[in-house]
Tab-separated table of C-alpha atoms and ligand atoms in Angstrom:
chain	number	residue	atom	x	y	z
A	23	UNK	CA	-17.762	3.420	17.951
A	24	UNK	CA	-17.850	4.671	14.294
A	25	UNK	CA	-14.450	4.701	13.102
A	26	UNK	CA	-13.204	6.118	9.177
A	27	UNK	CA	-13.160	3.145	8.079
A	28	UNK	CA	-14.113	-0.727	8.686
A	29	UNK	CA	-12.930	-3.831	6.776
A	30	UNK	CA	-15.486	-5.401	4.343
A	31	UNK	CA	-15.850	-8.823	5.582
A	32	UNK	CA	-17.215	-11.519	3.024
A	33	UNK	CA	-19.388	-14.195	4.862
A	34	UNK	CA	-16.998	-16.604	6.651
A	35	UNK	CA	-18.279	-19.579	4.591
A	36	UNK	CA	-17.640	-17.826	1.352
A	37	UNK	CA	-13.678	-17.117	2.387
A	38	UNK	CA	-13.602	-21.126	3.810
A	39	UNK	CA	-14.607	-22.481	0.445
A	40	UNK	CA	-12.168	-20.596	-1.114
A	41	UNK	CA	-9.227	-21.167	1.542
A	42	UNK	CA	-10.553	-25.391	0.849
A	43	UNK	CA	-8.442	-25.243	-2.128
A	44	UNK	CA	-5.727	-24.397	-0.720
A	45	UNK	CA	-6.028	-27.096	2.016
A	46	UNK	CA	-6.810	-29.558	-0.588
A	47	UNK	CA	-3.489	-29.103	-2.500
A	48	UNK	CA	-1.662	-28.168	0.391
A	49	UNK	CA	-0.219	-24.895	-1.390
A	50	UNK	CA	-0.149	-22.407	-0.032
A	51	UNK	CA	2.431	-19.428	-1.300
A	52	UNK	CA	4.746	-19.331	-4.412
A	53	UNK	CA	1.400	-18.304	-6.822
A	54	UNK	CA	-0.835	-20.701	-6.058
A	55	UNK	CA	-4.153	-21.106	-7.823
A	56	UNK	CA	-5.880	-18.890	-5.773
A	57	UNK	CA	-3.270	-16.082	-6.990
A	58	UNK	CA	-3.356	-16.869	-10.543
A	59	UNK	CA	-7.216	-16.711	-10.526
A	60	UNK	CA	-7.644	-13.663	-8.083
A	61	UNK	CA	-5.030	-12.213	-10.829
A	62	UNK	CA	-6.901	-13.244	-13.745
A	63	UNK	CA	-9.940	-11.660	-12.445
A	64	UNK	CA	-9.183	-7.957	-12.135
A	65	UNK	CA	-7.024	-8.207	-14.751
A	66	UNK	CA	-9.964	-9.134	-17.056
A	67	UNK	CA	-12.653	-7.276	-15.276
A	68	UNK	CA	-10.684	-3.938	-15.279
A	69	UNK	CA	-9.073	-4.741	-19.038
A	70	UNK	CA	-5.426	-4.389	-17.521
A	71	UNK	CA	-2.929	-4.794	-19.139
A	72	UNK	CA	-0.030	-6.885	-17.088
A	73	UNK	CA	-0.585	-7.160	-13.133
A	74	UNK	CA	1.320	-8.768	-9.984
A	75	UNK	CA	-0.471	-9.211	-7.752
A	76	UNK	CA	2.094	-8.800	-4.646
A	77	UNK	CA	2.007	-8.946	-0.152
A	78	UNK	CA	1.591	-5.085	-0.017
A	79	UNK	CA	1.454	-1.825	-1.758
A	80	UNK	CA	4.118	-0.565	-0.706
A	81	UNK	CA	7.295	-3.542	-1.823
A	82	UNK	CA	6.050	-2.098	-5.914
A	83	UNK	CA	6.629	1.112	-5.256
A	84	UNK	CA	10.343	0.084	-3.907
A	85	UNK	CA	10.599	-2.650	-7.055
A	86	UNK	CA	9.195	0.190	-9.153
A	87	UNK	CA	11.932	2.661	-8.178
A	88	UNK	CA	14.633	0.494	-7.929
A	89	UNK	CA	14.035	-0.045	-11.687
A	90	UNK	CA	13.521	2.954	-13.032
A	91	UNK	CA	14.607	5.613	-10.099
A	92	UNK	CA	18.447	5.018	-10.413
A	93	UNK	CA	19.011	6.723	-7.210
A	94	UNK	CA	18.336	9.960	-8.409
A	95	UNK	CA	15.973	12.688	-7.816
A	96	UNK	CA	12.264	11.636	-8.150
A	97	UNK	CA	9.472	14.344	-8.452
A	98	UNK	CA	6.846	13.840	-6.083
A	99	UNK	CA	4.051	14.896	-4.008
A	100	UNK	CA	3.726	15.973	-0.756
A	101	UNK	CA	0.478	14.781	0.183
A	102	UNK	CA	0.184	11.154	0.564
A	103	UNK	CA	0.540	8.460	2.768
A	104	UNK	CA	4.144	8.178	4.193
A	105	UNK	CA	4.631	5.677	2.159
A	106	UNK	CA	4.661	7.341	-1.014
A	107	UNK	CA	8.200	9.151	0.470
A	108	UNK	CA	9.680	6.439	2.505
A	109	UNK	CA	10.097	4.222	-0.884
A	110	UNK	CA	12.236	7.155	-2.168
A	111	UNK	CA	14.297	7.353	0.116
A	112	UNK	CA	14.313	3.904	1.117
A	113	UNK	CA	15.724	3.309	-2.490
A	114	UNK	CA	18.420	6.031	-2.371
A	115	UNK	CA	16.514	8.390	-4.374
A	116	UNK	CA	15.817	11.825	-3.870
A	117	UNK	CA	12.413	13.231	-3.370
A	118	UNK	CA	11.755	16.291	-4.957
A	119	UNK	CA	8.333	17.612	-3.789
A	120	UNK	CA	6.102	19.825	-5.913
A	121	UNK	CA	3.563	21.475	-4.418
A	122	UNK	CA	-0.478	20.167	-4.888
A	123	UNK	CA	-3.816	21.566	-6.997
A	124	UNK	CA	-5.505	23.027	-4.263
A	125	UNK	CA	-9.137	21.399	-5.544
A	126	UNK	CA	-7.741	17.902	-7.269
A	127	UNK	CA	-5.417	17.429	-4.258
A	128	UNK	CA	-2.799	15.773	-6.569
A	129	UNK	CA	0.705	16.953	-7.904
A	130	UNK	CA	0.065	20.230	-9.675
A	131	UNK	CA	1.581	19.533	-13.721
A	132	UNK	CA	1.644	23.070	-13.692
A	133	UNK	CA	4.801	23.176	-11.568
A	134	UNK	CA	6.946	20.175	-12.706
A	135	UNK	CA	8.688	20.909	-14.848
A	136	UNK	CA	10.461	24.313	-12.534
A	137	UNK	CA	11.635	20.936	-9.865
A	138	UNK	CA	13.005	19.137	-12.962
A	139	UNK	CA	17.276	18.918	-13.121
A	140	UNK	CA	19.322	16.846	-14.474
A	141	UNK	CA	19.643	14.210	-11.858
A	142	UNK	CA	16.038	13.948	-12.118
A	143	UNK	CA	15.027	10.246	-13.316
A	144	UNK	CA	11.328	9.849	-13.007
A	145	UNK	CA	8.119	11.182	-11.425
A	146	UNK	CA	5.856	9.399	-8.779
A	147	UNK	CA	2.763	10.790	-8.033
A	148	UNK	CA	-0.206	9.820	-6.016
A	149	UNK	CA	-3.665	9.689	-7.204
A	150	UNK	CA	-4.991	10.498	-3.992
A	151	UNK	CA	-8.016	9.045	-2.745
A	152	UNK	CA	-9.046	7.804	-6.423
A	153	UNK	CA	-8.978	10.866	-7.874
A	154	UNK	CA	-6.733	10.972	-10.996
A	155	UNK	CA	-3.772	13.083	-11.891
A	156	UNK	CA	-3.792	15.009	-14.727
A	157	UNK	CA	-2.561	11.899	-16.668
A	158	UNK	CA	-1.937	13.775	-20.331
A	159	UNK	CA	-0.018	16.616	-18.762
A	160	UNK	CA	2.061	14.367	-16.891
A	161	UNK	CA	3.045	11.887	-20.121
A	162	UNK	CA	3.805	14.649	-22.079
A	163	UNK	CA	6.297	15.993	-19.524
A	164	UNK	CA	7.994	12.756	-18.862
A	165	UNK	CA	8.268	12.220	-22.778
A	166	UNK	CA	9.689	15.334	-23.305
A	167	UNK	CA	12.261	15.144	-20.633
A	168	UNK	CA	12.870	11.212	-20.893
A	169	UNK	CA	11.590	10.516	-17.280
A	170	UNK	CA	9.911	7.585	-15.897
A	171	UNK	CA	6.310	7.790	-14.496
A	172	UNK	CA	5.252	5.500	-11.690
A	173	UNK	CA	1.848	5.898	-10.019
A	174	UNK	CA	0.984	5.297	-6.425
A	175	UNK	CA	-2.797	4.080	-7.067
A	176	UNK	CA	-3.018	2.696	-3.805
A	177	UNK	CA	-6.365	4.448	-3.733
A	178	UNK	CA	-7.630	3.358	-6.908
A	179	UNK	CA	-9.503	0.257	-7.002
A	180	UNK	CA	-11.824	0.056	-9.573
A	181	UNK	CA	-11.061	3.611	-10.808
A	182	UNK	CA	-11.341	4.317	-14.464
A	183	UNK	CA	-10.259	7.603	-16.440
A	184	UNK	CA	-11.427	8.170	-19.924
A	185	UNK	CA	-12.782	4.610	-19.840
A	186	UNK	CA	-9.873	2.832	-19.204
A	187	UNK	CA	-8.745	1.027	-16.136
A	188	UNK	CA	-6.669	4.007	-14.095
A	189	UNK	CA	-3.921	0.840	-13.286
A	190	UNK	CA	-2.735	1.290	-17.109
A	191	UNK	CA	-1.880	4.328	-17.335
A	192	UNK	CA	2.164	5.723	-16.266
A	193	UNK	CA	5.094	3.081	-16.884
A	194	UNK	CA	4.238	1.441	-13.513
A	195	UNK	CA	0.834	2.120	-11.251
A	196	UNK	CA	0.678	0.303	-7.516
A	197	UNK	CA	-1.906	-0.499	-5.449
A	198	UNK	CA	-2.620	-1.273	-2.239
A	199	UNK	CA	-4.990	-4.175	-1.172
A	200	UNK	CA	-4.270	-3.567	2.832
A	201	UNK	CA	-7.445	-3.945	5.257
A	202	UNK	CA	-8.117	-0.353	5.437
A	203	UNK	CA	-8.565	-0.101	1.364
A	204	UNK	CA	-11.701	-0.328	-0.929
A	205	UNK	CA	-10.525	-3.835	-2.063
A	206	UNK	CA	-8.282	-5.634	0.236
A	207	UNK	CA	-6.556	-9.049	0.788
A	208	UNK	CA	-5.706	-8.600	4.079
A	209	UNK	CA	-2.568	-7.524	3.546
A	210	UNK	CA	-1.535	-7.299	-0.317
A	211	UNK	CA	-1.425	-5.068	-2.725
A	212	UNK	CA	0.141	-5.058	-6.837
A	213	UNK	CA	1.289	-3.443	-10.163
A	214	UNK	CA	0.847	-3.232	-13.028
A	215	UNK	CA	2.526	-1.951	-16.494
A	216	UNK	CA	2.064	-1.713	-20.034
A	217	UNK	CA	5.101	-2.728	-21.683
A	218	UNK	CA	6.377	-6.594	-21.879
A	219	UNK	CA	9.834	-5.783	-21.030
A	220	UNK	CA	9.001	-3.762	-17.960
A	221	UNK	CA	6.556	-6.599	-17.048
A	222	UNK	CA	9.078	-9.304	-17.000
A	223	UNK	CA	11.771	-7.598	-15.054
A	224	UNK	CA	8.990	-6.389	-12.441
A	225	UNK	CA	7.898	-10.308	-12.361
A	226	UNK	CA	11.651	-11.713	-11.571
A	227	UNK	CA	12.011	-8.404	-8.934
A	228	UNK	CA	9.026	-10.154	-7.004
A	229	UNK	CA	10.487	-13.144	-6.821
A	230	UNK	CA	14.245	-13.042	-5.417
A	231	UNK	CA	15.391	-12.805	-8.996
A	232	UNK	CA	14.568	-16.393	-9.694
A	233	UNK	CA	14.717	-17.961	-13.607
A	234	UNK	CA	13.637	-21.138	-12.151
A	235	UNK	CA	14.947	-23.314	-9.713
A	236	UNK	CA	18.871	-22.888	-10.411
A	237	UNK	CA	19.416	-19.625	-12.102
A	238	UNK	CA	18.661	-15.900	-11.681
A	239	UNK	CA	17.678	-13.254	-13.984
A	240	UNK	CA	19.486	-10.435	-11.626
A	241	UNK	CA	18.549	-8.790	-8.182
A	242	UNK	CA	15.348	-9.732	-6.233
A	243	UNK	CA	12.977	-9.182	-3.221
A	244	UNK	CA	10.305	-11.312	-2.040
A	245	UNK	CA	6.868	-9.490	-2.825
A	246	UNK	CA	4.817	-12.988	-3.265
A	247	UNK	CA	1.827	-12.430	-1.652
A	248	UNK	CA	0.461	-15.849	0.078
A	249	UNK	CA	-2.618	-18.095	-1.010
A	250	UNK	CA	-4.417	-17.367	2.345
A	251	UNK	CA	-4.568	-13.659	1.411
A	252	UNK	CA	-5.553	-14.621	-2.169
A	253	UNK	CA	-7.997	-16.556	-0.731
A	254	UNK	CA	-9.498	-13.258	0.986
A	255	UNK	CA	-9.267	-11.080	-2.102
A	256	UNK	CA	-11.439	-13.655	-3.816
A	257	UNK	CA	-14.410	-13.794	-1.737
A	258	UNK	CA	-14.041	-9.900	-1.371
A	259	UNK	CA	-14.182	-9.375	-4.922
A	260	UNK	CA	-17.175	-11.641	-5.548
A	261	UNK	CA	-18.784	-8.588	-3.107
A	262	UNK	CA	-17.631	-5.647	-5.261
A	263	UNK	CA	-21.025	-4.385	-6.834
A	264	UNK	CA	-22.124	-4.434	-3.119
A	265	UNK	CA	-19.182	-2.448	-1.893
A	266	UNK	CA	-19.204	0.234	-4.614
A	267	UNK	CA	-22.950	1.141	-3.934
A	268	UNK	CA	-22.774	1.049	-0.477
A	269	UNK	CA	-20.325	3.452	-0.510
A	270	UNK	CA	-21.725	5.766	-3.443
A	271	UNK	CA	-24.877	6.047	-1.433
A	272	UNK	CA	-22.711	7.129	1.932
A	273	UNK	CA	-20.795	10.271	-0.237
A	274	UNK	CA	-24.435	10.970	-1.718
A	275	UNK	CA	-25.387	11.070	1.657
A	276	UNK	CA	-22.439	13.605	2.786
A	277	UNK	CA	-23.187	15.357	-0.124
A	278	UNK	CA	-26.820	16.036	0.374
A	279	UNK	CA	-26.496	16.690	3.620
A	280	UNK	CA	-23.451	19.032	4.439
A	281	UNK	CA	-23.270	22.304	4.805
A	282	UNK	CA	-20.650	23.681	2.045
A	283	UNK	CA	-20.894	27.006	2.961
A	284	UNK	CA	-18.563	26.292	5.530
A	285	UNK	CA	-16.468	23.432	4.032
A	286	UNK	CA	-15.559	22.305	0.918
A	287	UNK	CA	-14.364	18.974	-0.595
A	288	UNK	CA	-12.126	17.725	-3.074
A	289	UNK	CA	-13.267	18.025	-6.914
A	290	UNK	CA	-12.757	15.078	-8.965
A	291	UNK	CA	-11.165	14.945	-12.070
A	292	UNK	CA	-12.782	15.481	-15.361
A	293	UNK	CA	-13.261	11.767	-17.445
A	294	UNK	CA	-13.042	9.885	-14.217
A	295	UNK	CA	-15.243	7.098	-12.586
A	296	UNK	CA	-14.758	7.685	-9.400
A	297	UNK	CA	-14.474	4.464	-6.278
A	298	UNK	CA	-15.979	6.375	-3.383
A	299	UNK	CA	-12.806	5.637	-1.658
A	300	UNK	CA	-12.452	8.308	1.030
A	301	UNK	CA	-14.956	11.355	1.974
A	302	UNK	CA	-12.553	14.215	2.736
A	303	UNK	CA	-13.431	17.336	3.853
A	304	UNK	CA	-11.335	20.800	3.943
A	305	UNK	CA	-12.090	23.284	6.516
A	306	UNK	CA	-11.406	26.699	6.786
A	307	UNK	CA	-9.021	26.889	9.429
A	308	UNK	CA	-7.150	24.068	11.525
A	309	UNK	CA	-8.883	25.324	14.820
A	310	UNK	CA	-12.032	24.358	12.726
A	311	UNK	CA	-11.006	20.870	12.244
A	312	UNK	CA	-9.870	20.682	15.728
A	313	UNK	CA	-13.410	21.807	16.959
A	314	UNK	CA	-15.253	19.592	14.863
A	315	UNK	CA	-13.095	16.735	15.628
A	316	UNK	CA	-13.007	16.997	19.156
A	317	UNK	CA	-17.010	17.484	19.025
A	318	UNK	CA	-17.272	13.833	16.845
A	319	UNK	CA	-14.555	12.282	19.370
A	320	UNK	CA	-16.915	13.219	21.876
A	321	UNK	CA	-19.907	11.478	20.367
A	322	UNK	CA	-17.863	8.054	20.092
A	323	UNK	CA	-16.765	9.022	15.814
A	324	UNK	CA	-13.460	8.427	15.150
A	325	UNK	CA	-12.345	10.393	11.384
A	326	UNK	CA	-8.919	10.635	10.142
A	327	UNK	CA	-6.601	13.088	9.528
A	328	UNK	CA	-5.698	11.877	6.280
A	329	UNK	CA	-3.013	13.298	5.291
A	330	UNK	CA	-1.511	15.305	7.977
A	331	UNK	CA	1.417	16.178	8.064
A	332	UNK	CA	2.442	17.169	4.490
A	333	UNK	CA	5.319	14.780	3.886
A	334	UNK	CA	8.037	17.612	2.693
A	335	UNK	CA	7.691	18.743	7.201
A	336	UNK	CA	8.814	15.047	8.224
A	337	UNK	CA	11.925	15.533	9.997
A	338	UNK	CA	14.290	12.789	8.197
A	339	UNK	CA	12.782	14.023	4.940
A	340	UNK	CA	13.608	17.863	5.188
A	341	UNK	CA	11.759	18.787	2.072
A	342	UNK	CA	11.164	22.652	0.667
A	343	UNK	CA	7.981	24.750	2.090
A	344	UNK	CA	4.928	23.487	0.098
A	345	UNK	CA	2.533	26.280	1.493
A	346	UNK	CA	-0.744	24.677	-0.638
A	347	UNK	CA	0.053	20.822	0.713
A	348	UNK	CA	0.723	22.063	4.547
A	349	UNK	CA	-1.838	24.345	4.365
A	350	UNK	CA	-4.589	21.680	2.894
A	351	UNK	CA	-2.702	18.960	5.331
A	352	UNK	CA	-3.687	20.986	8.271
A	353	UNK	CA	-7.115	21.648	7.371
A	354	UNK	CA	-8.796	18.328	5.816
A	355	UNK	CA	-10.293	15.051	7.711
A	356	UNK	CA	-11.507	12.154	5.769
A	357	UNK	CA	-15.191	10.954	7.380
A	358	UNK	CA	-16.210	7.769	8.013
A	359	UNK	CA	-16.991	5.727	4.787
A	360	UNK	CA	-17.488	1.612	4.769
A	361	UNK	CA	-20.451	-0.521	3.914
A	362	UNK	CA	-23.189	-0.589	6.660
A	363	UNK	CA	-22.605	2.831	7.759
A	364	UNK	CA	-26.558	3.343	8.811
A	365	UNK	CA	-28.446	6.306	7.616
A	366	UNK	CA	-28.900	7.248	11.826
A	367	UNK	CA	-25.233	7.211	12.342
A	368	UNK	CA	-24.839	9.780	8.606
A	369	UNK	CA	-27.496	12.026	10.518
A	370	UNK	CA	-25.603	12.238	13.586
A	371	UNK	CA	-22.183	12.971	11.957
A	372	UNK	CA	-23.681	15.173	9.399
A	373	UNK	CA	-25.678	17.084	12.009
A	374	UNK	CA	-22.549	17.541	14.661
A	375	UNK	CA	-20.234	18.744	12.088
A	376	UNK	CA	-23.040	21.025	10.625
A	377	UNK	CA	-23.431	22.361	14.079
A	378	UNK	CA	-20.004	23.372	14.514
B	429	PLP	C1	-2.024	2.418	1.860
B	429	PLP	C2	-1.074	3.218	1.036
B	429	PLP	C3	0.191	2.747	0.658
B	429	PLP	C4	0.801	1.519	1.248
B	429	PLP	O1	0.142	0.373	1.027
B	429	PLP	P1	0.388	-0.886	2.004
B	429	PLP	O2	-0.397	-1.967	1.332
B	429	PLP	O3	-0.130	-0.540	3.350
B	429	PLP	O4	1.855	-1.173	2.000
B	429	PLP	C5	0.948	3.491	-0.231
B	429	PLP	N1	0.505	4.668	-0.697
B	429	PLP	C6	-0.683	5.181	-0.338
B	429	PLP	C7	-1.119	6.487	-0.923
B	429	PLP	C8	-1.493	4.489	0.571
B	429	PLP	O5	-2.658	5.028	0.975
C-alpha cells in the first residue's frame, strides 16, 4: 500500500537513548530536559525568536485566539484543515472567510480588507502546505486597521521567507508537530511570537495559568507537551537534512515527470524556501480527480483529498459562497510524499495518473 503520507521513523535505538534520560530522572512532563533542549534546538537552528513548544497544533491556535480574538469576527481562509475553523468558533469568535489566490492557494490580501467591520479583531490565515502568505500585504492591513495576525504554520517546518524563519513572522504563528507532518513528535505541535509581552502571557496560557506553585497569572489550559514526545522530536530532528532531501527529490520527481498539460500545481511564493511538505495537484474537473483517484485506489495508492471540503460548506459553520476555495477544494489531491518513496513506486503513480 502507498499511502500520502508515512511517519519518519528515527532508528529505535536513537529514540531509546534519548527516552534514557527521561528514565534516569524519572521526569517525565512539566518541561523536562528533553523539552527545553528539543526547544532550544529549532529555536536556534531556525533563528526564532520565542517558541513553546506545546501537545498539538491545534491548543495555540485556541491560546492564540483567546488572546487576541476577543470573541469577535476573525478573517480567515477557507481552505485548510478543519482545524484552522473549529478554533474560531471553538473560542466564540466569528469566522469571516475570504476567498483564496487561485495559484498560491492562501487567503487572497486582495480581498481583506471588503470582509473587514468593526467587530473584526484579527486575521488568521493558513500558509498552506508551506507556502507563504503574502506576509507584507497582510502586516500592512492589520497595522492599518489595528488587527491581530495569527498564522496557522502547521505546514511550515523548516520554511523560510526572505531568509527568515516563516515562524516569526504575524503576532503569533503555530505549528503542528502531529505524525502526519514534515517534523513531528508524535503528537505536538508549538508557537511562537515576537514580542516579550505576548510571549509571557502565551507561556502562563500553556500552563493552567500557573506563577509558580501557589499563585496564578490569570486563565489557563494545559498545552504541556510530555517528555516522551520530546523525546521523539529529538531523534527526528537529528534526521532533518535526510528528510528534506528525500522529499525534494520526490516533488523533482513529480515535477519531471507529470504531464501539466492536463494538471497544474500550486505556485510557490516569491522569497520562499520551500519544505516539500505536500505534492498537490489541481485538476480540471472533479470527475477528473475522481477518475484518477479511483484508477490509483485500484493499484493499492492511497492520495488525499487535502482540502476538501472548503471549510465556509461545513454545515455548523454556514460560511458565504467562496466560488475559488470550493471550486479548487473539489478539484486538488495531494500525492504521496515521505522518505523512501522508491523511484518504481514514482513511475507507477506518475504513469497511472498520466494515463488518465
Ligand atoms: C495538522 C493541522 C492542524 C492541527 O494540528 P494538530 O497537531 O493535529 O492539532 C492545524 N492546521 C492545519 C492547517 C493542519 O494541517
Amino acid at each position: 500500500m502507498i499511502p500520502v503520507t508515512k511517519s519518519f521513523l528515527p532508528e529505535k535505538q536513537a529514540y531509546l537513548d534519548y527516552l534514557d534520560r527521561a528514565w534516569n530522572k524519572v521526569w517525565l512532563t512539566n518541561r523536562g530536559e528533553l523539552t527545553l533542549e528539543l526547544e532550544k534546538r529549532i529555536k536556534d537552528t531556525y533563528a526564532i525568536n520565542n517558541i513553546i513548544i506545546t501537545n498539538n497544533g491545534t491548543i495555540p491556535l485556541q491560546i492564540a485566539l483567546k488572546l487576541l480574538g476577543n470573541q469577535g469576527e476573525i478573517i480567515t481562509t477557507p481552505f485548510s484543515y478543519v482545524a484552522t475553523t473549529s478554533a474560531i468558533i471553538w473560542e466564540n469568535c466569528k469566522p469571516v472567510f475570504v476567498d483564496i489566490h487561485p495559484e498560491y492557494l492562501s487567503i487572497d490580501e486582495s480581498k481583506i480588507e471588503a470582509a473587514i467591520t468593526p467587530k473584526t479583531t484579527a486575521i488568521l490565515a493558513t500558509h498552506v502546505f508551506g507556502n507563504p502568505c503574502h506576509i507584507e500585504k497582510i502586516e500592512e492591513i492589520a497595522r492599518k486597521h489595528n488587527l491581530a495576525v495569527i498564522y496557522d504554520a502547521a505546514h511550515c517546518f523548516g520554511v523560510t521567507y526572505k531568509e527568515a524563519s516563516i515562524f516569526n513572522y504575524g503576532d503569533v504563528s503555530t505549528c503542528s508537530f502531529h505524525a502526519t507532518k514534515i517534523f513531528h513528535t508524535g503528537e505536538g505541535g508549538a508557537m511562537f511570537c515576537n514580542s516579550e509581552a505576548l510571549y509571557q502571557k502565551l507561556f502562563y496560557s500553556h500552563n493552567f495559568g500557573h506563577n509558580g506553585p501557589l499563585d496564578f497569572h490569570g486563565l489557563g489550559i494545559n498545552a504541556k507537551i510530555s517528555e516522551l514526545q520530546s523525546a521523539m522530536g529529538l531523534a527526528v530532528f537529528d534526521n532533518l537534512d535526510y528528510i528534506f532531501n528525500e522529499r525534494k527529490k520526490v516533488v523533482e520527481y513529480y515535477l519531471n515527470n507529470l504531464n501539466f498539460e492536463a494538471l497544474s500545481t500550486m505556485k510557490i511564493r516569491e522569497n520562499t524556501k520551500w519544505n516539500y511538505s505536500y505534492f498537490p495537484v489541481i485538476f480540471n474537473s472533479e470527475d477528473q480527480l475522481l477518475k484518477v483517484q479511483q484508477q490509483l485506489n485500484q493499484s493499492d495508492i492511497f492520495p488525499r483529498r487535502y482540502f476538501y471540503p472548503s471549510l465556509n460548506t461545513i454545515e455548523y459553520v454556514n460560511g458565504e459562497t467562496m466560488p475559488i476555495s470550493e471550486s479548487i477544494a473539489s478539484r486538488i489531491l495531494c500525492l504521496p510524499l515521505y522518505t523512501g518513496l522508491t523511484e518504481n513506486e514514482l513511475k507507477l503513480i506518475s504513469n497511472i495518473i498520466n494515463l488518465c
